[in-house]
Amino acid sequence: QVQLAESGGGSVQAGGSLRLSCAASKDTFARGRCVAWFRQAPGKERVGVASIYTNSDITTYADSVKGRGTVSQDGVKNTVYLELNSLQPEDTGTYYCAATPATESPSCRHMFRSQYSTWGQGTQVTVST
């Protein structure tokens, strides 16, 4: 019922930028819910990168991207974006978009990975020096 599809990944030199997109099925973001970006590097667990509550512009960021990452949403296009600047090799991994069920709570920072019930297929980001 709820579907997410990521795009925008690729191979980038260190210091470059990427803008990832998460296209959602109709009305997915109409009700308040957390939408987040996760990164999974080879042999590592999936970790949160950034999140946004769809009923507001409140965003959260992991320390690793704070100051160089921006998550935003376009309600008309039903799309959430993640812009990453000053990319480093540590940013390499598969990036997933995920969404929680509708919730009244805007505290996306405190959501566990297991609370995200819908996931996209992922888009690969490779940063080289």
C-alpha atoms as a printed R data frame, in Angstrom:
    type eleno elety resid chain resno      x      y      z
1   ATOM     1    CA   GLN     A     1  0.000  0.000  0.000
2   ATOM     2    CA   VAL     A     2  2.754  2.425  1.005
3   ATOM     3    CA   GLN     A     3  5.625  2.339 -1.468
4   ATOM     4    CA   LEU     A     4  8.951  4.172 -1.521
5   ATOM     5    CA   ALA     A     5 11.522  4.384 -4.309
6   ATOM     6    CA   GLU     A     6 14.970  5.970 -3.969
7   ATOM     7    CA   SER     A     7 17.050  7.452 -6.763
8   ATOM     8    CA   GLY     A     8 19.955  9.833 -7.285
9   ATOM     9    CA   GLY     A     9 22.872  7.732 -6.107
10  ATOM    10    CA   GLY     A    10 26.112  7.343 -8.001
11  ATOM    11    CA   SER     A    11 29.887  7.516 -7.889
12  ATOM    12    CA   VAL     A    12 31.278 10.844 -6.676
13  ATOM    13    CA   GLN     A    13 34.723 12.180 -5.850
14  ATOM    14    CA   ALA     A    14 35.415 13.305 -2.311
15  ATOM    15    CA   GLY     A    15 34.221 16.861 -1.800
16  ATOM    16    CA   GLY     A    16 31.366 16.497 -4.249
17  ATOM    17    CA   SER     A    17 27.624 16.573 -3.675
18  ATOM    18    CA   LEU     A    18 24.586 14.410 -4.304
19  ATOM    19    CA   ARG     A    19 20.856 14.894 -4.031
20  ATOM    20    CA   LEU     A    20 18.923 11.727 -3.308
21  ATOM    21    CA   SER     A    21 15.196 11.432 -3.902
22  ATOM    22    CA   CYS     A    22 12.571  9.283 -2.212
23  ATOM    23    CA   ALA     A    23  9.385  9.117 -4.247
24  ATOM    24    CA   ALA     A    24  6.374  7.952 -2.263
25  ATOM    25    CA   SER     A    25  3.006  6.579 -3.235
26  ATOM    26    CA   LYS     A    26  0.074  8.966 -3.225
27  ATOM    27    CA   ASP     A    27 -0.888 10.424  0.163
28  ATOM    28    CA   THR     A    28  1.911  8.631  2.001
29  ATOM    29    CA   PHE     A    29  3.119 11.896  3.504
30  ATOM    30    CA   ALA     A    30 -0.316 13.504  3.869
31  ATOM    31    CA   ARG     A    31 -0.680 12.014  7.343
32  ATOM    32    CA   GLY     A    32  1.993 12.831  9.856
33  ATOM    33    CA   ARG     A    33  4.773 10.298  9.966
34  ATOM    34    CA   CYS     A    34  8.538 10.119 10.207
35  ATOM    35    CA   VAL     A    35 10.461  9.688  6.975
36  ATOM    36    CA   ALA     A    36 14.138  8.933  7.335
37  ATOM    37    CA   TRP     A    37 17.276  8.165  5.394
38  ATOM    38    CA   PHE     A    38 19.494  5.277  6.467
39  ATOM    39    CA   ARG     A    39 22.918  4.230  5.247
40  ATOM    40    CA   GLN     A    40 24.330  0.713  5.202
41  ATOM    41    CA   ALA     A    41 27.990  0.176  4.401
42  ATOM    42    CA   PRO     A    42 29.308 -3.285  3.482
43  ATOM    43    CA   GLY     A    43 29.515 -5.462  6.580
44  ATOM    44    CA   LYS     A    44 27.934 -2.774  8.754
45  ATOM    45    CA   GLU     A    45 24.518 -2.326 10.291
46  ATOM    46    CA   ARG     A    46 22.017  0.110  8.863
47  ATOM    47    CA   VAL     A    47 22.314  3.488 10.605
48  ATOM    48    CA   GLY     A    48 20.144  6.583 10.555
49  ATOM    49    CA   VAL     A    49 21.374  9.628  8.638
50  ATOM    50    CA   ALA     A    50 18.516 12.138  8.727
51  ATOM    51    CA   SER     A    51 14.772 12.366  9.258
52  ATOM    52    CA   ILE     A    52 11.809 14.669  8.763
53  ATOM    53    CA   TYR     A    53  8.319 14.754 10.247
54  ATOM    54    CA   THR     A    54  5.900 15.191  7.366
55  ATOM    55    CA   ASN     A    55  3.452 17.418  9.251
56  ATOM    56    CA   SER     A    56  6.164 19.963  9.911
57  ATOM    57    CA   ASP     A    57  9.579 21.086  8.712
58  ATOM    58    CA   ILE     A    58 11.284 19.653 11.786
59  ATOM    59    CA   THR     A    59 14.356 17.686 10.772
60  ATOM    60    CA   THR     A    60 17.042 15.722 12.579
61  ATOM    61    CA   TYR     A    61 20.546 14.772 11.523
62  ATOM    62    CA   ALA     A    62 23.211 12.342 12.576
63  ATOM    63    CA   ASP     A    63 26.433 13.941 13.749
64  ATOM    64    CA   SER     A    64 28.182 12.550 10.690
65  ATOM    65    CA   VAL     A    65 26.167 14.757  8.313
66  ATOM    66    CA   LYS     A    66 25.217 17.707 10.488
67  ATOM    67    CA   GLY     A    67 26.139 20.936  8.737
68  ATOM    68    CA   ARG     A    68 26.506 19.347  5.321
69  ATOM    69    CA   GLY     A    69 23.244 17.453  4.919
70  ATOM    70    CA   THR     A    70 19.736 18.728  4.249
71  ATOM    71    CA   VAL     A    71 16.516 16.723  4.252
72  ATOM    72    CA   SER     A    72 13.390 18.298  2.778
73  ATOM    73    CA   GLN     A    73 10.020 17.379  1.340
74  ATOM    74    CA   ASP     A    74  7.861 18.365 -1.607
75  ATOM    75    CA   GLY     A    75  4.213 17.697 -0.840
76  ATOM    76    CA   VAL     A    76  3.090 18.225 -4.431
77  ATOM    77    CA   LYS     A    77  5.555 15.663 -5.773
78  ATOM    78    CA   ASN     A    78  5.186 13.335 -2.763
79  ATOM    79    CA   THR     A    79  8.955 13.231 -2.520
80  ATOM    80    CA   VAL     A    80 11.525 13.533  0.254
81  ATOM    81    CA   TYR     A    81 15.064 14.622 -0.582
82  ATOM    82    CA   LEU     A    82 18.464 14.252  1.015
83  ATOM    83    CA   GLU     A    83 21.227 16.587 -0.137
84  ATOM    84    CA   LEU     A    84 24.743 15.726  0.969
85  ATOM    85    CA   ASN     A    85 27.662 18.086  0.446
86  ATOM    86    CA   SER     A    86 31.383 17.690  1.071
87  ATOM    87    CA   LEU     A    87 31.102 13.949  0.573
88  ATOM    88    CA   GLN     A    88 33.758 11.722  2.110
89  ATOM    89    CA   PRO     A    89 34.578  8.015  1.658
90  ATOM    90    CA   GLU     A    90 32.836  7.349  4.979
91  ATOM    91    CA   ASP     A    91 29.563  8.348  3.299
92  ATOM    92    CA   THR     A    92 29.804  5.335  0.997
93  ATOM    93    CA   GLY     A    93 26.982  2.834  1.271
94  ATOM    94    CA   THR     A    94 23.487  1.954  0.210
95  ATOM    95    CA   TYR     A    95 21.017  4.673  1.163
96  ATOM    96    CA   TYR     A    96 17.487  3.672  2.073
97  ATOM    97    CA   CYS     A    97 14.387  5.767  2.533
98  ATOM    98    CA   ALA     A    98 11.991  4.566  5.224
99  ATOM    99    CA   ALA     A    99  8.694  5.623  6.756
100 ATOM   100    CA   THR     A   100  6.898  4.920 10.011
101 ATOM   101    CA   PRO     A   101  3.161  4.365 10.320
102 ATOM   102    CA   ALA     A   102  1.131  7.525 10.829
103 ATOM   103    CA   THR     A   103  1.827  8.974 14.256
104 ATOM   104    CA   GLU     A   104  0.933 12.032 16.298
105 ATOM   105    CA   SER     A   105  4.425 12.161 17.708
106 ATOM   106    CA   PRO     A   106  6.907 14.377 15.847
107 ATOM   107    CA   SER     A   107  9.880 13.001 17.772
108 ATOM   108    CA   CYS     A   108 11.497 11.209 14.847
109 ATOM   109    CA   ARG     A   109 14.890 11.463 16.535
110 ATOM   110    CA   HIS     A   110 13.759  8.871 19.065
111 ATOM   111    CA   MET     A   111 12.339  6.372 16.582
112 ATOM   112    CA   PHE     A   112 14.087  3.016 16.452
113 ATOM   113    CA   ARG     A   113 14.967  1.397 13.159
114 ATOM   114    CA   SER     A   114 12.412 -1.331 13.814
115 ATOM   115    CA   GLN     A   115  9.636  1.276 13.957
116 ATOM   116    CA   TYR     A   116 10.107  2.100 10.288
117 ATOM   117    CA   SER     A   117  7.664 -0.261  8.626
118 ATOM   118    CA   THR     A   118  8.122  0.708  4.970
119 ATOM   119    CA   TRP     A   119 11.432  0.719  3.105
120 ATOM   120    CA   GLY     A   120 12.603  1.510 -0.389
121 ATOM   121    CA   GLN     A   121 14.950 -0.653 -2.408
122 ATOM   122    CA   GLY     A   122 17.982  1.552 -1.785
123 ATOM   123    CA   THR     A   123 20.327  3.586 -3.958
124 ATOM   124    CA   GLN     A   124 24.100  3.133 -3.995
125 ATOM   125    CA   VAL     A   125 26.467  5.979 -3.144
126 ATOM   126    CA   THR     A   126 30.193  5.547 -3.675
127 ATOM   127    CA   VAL     A   127 32.651  8.278 -2.684
128 ATOM   128    CA   SER     A   128 36.241  7.951 -3.856
129 ATOM   129    CA   THR     A   129 39.404  9.928 -3.195
